[in-house]
Short mmCIF file of C-alpha atoms in Angstrom, two decimals:
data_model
loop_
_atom_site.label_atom_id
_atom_site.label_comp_id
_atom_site.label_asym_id
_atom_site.label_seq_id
_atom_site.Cartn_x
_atom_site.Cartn_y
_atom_site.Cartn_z
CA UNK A 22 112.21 72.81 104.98
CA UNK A 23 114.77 75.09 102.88
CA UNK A 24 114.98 78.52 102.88
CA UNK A 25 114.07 78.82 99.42
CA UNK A 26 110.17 76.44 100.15
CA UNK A 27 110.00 79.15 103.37
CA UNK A 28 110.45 82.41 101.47
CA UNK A 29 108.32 81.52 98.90
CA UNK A 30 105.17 80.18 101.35
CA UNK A 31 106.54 83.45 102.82
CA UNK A 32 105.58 85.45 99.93
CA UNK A 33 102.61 83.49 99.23
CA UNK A 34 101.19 83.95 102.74
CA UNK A 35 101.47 87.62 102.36
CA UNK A 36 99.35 87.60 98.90
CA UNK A 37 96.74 85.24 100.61
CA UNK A 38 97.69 82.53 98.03
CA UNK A 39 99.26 79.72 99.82
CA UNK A 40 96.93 77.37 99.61
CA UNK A 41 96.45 77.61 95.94
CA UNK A 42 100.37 77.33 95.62
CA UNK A 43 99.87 74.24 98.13
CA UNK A 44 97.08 72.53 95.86
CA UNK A 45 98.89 73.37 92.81
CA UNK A 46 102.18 71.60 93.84
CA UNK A 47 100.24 68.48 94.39
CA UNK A 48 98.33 68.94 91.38
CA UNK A 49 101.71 69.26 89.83
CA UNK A 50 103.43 66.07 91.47
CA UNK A 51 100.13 64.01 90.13
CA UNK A 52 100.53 65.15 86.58
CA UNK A 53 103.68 63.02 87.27
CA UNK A 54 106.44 66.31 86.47
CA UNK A 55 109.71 65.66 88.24
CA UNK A 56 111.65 68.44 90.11
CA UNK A 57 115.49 68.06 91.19
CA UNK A 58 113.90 69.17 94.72
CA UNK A 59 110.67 70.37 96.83
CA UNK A 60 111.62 74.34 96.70
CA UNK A 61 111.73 73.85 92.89
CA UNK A 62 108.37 72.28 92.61
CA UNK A 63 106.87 75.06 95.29
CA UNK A 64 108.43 77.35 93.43
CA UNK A 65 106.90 75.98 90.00
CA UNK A 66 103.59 76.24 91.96
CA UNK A 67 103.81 79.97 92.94
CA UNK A 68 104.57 80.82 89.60
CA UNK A 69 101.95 78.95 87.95
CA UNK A 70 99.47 80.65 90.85
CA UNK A 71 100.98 84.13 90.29
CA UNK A 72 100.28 84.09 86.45
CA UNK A 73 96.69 82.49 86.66
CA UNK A 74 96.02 86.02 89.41
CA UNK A 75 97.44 87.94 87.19
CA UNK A 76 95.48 86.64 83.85
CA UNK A 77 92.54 86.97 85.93
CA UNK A 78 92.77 90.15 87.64
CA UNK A 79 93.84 92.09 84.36
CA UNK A 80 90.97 90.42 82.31
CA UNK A 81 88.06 91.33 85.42
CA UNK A 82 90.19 95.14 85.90
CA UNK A 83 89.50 95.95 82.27
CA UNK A 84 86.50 95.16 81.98
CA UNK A 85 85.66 96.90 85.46
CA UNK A 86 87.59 99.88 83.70
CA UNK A 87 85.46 100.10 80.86
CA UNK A 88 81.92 99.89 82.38
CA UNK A 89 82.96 102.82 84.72
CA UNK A 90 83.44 104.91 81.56
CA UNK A 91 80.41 105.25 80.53
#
């Protein structure tokens, strides 16, 4: 494994989303998308992974936010 595949399972590990960055990169080879190597495709993954947390966090913290308001 590269350096680049075992920084970014790494990183993952550490936010409790490797799994998801696992099951995405083999959702990703089945769509059929090709990658010039693995650490681009894992990478591909945790960013895909990172963005749908982020969407969803942000969407459930606001609306968290605003019922505490009142």
């Amino acid at each position: 494994m590269s350096d680049k595949v075992e920084d970014i399972l790494f990183q993952a590990h550490n936010e409790g989303i490797w799994r998801e960055v696992l099951d995405e990169s083999q959702q990703l080879e089945n769509k059929g998308k090709r990658f010039y190597s693995y650490g681009d495709k894992i990478e591909a993954a945790y960013n895909i992974v990172k963005t749908k947390k982020e969407s969803y966090e942000s969407k459930h913290l606001d609306k968290k936010r605003r019922s505490t308001k009142r």
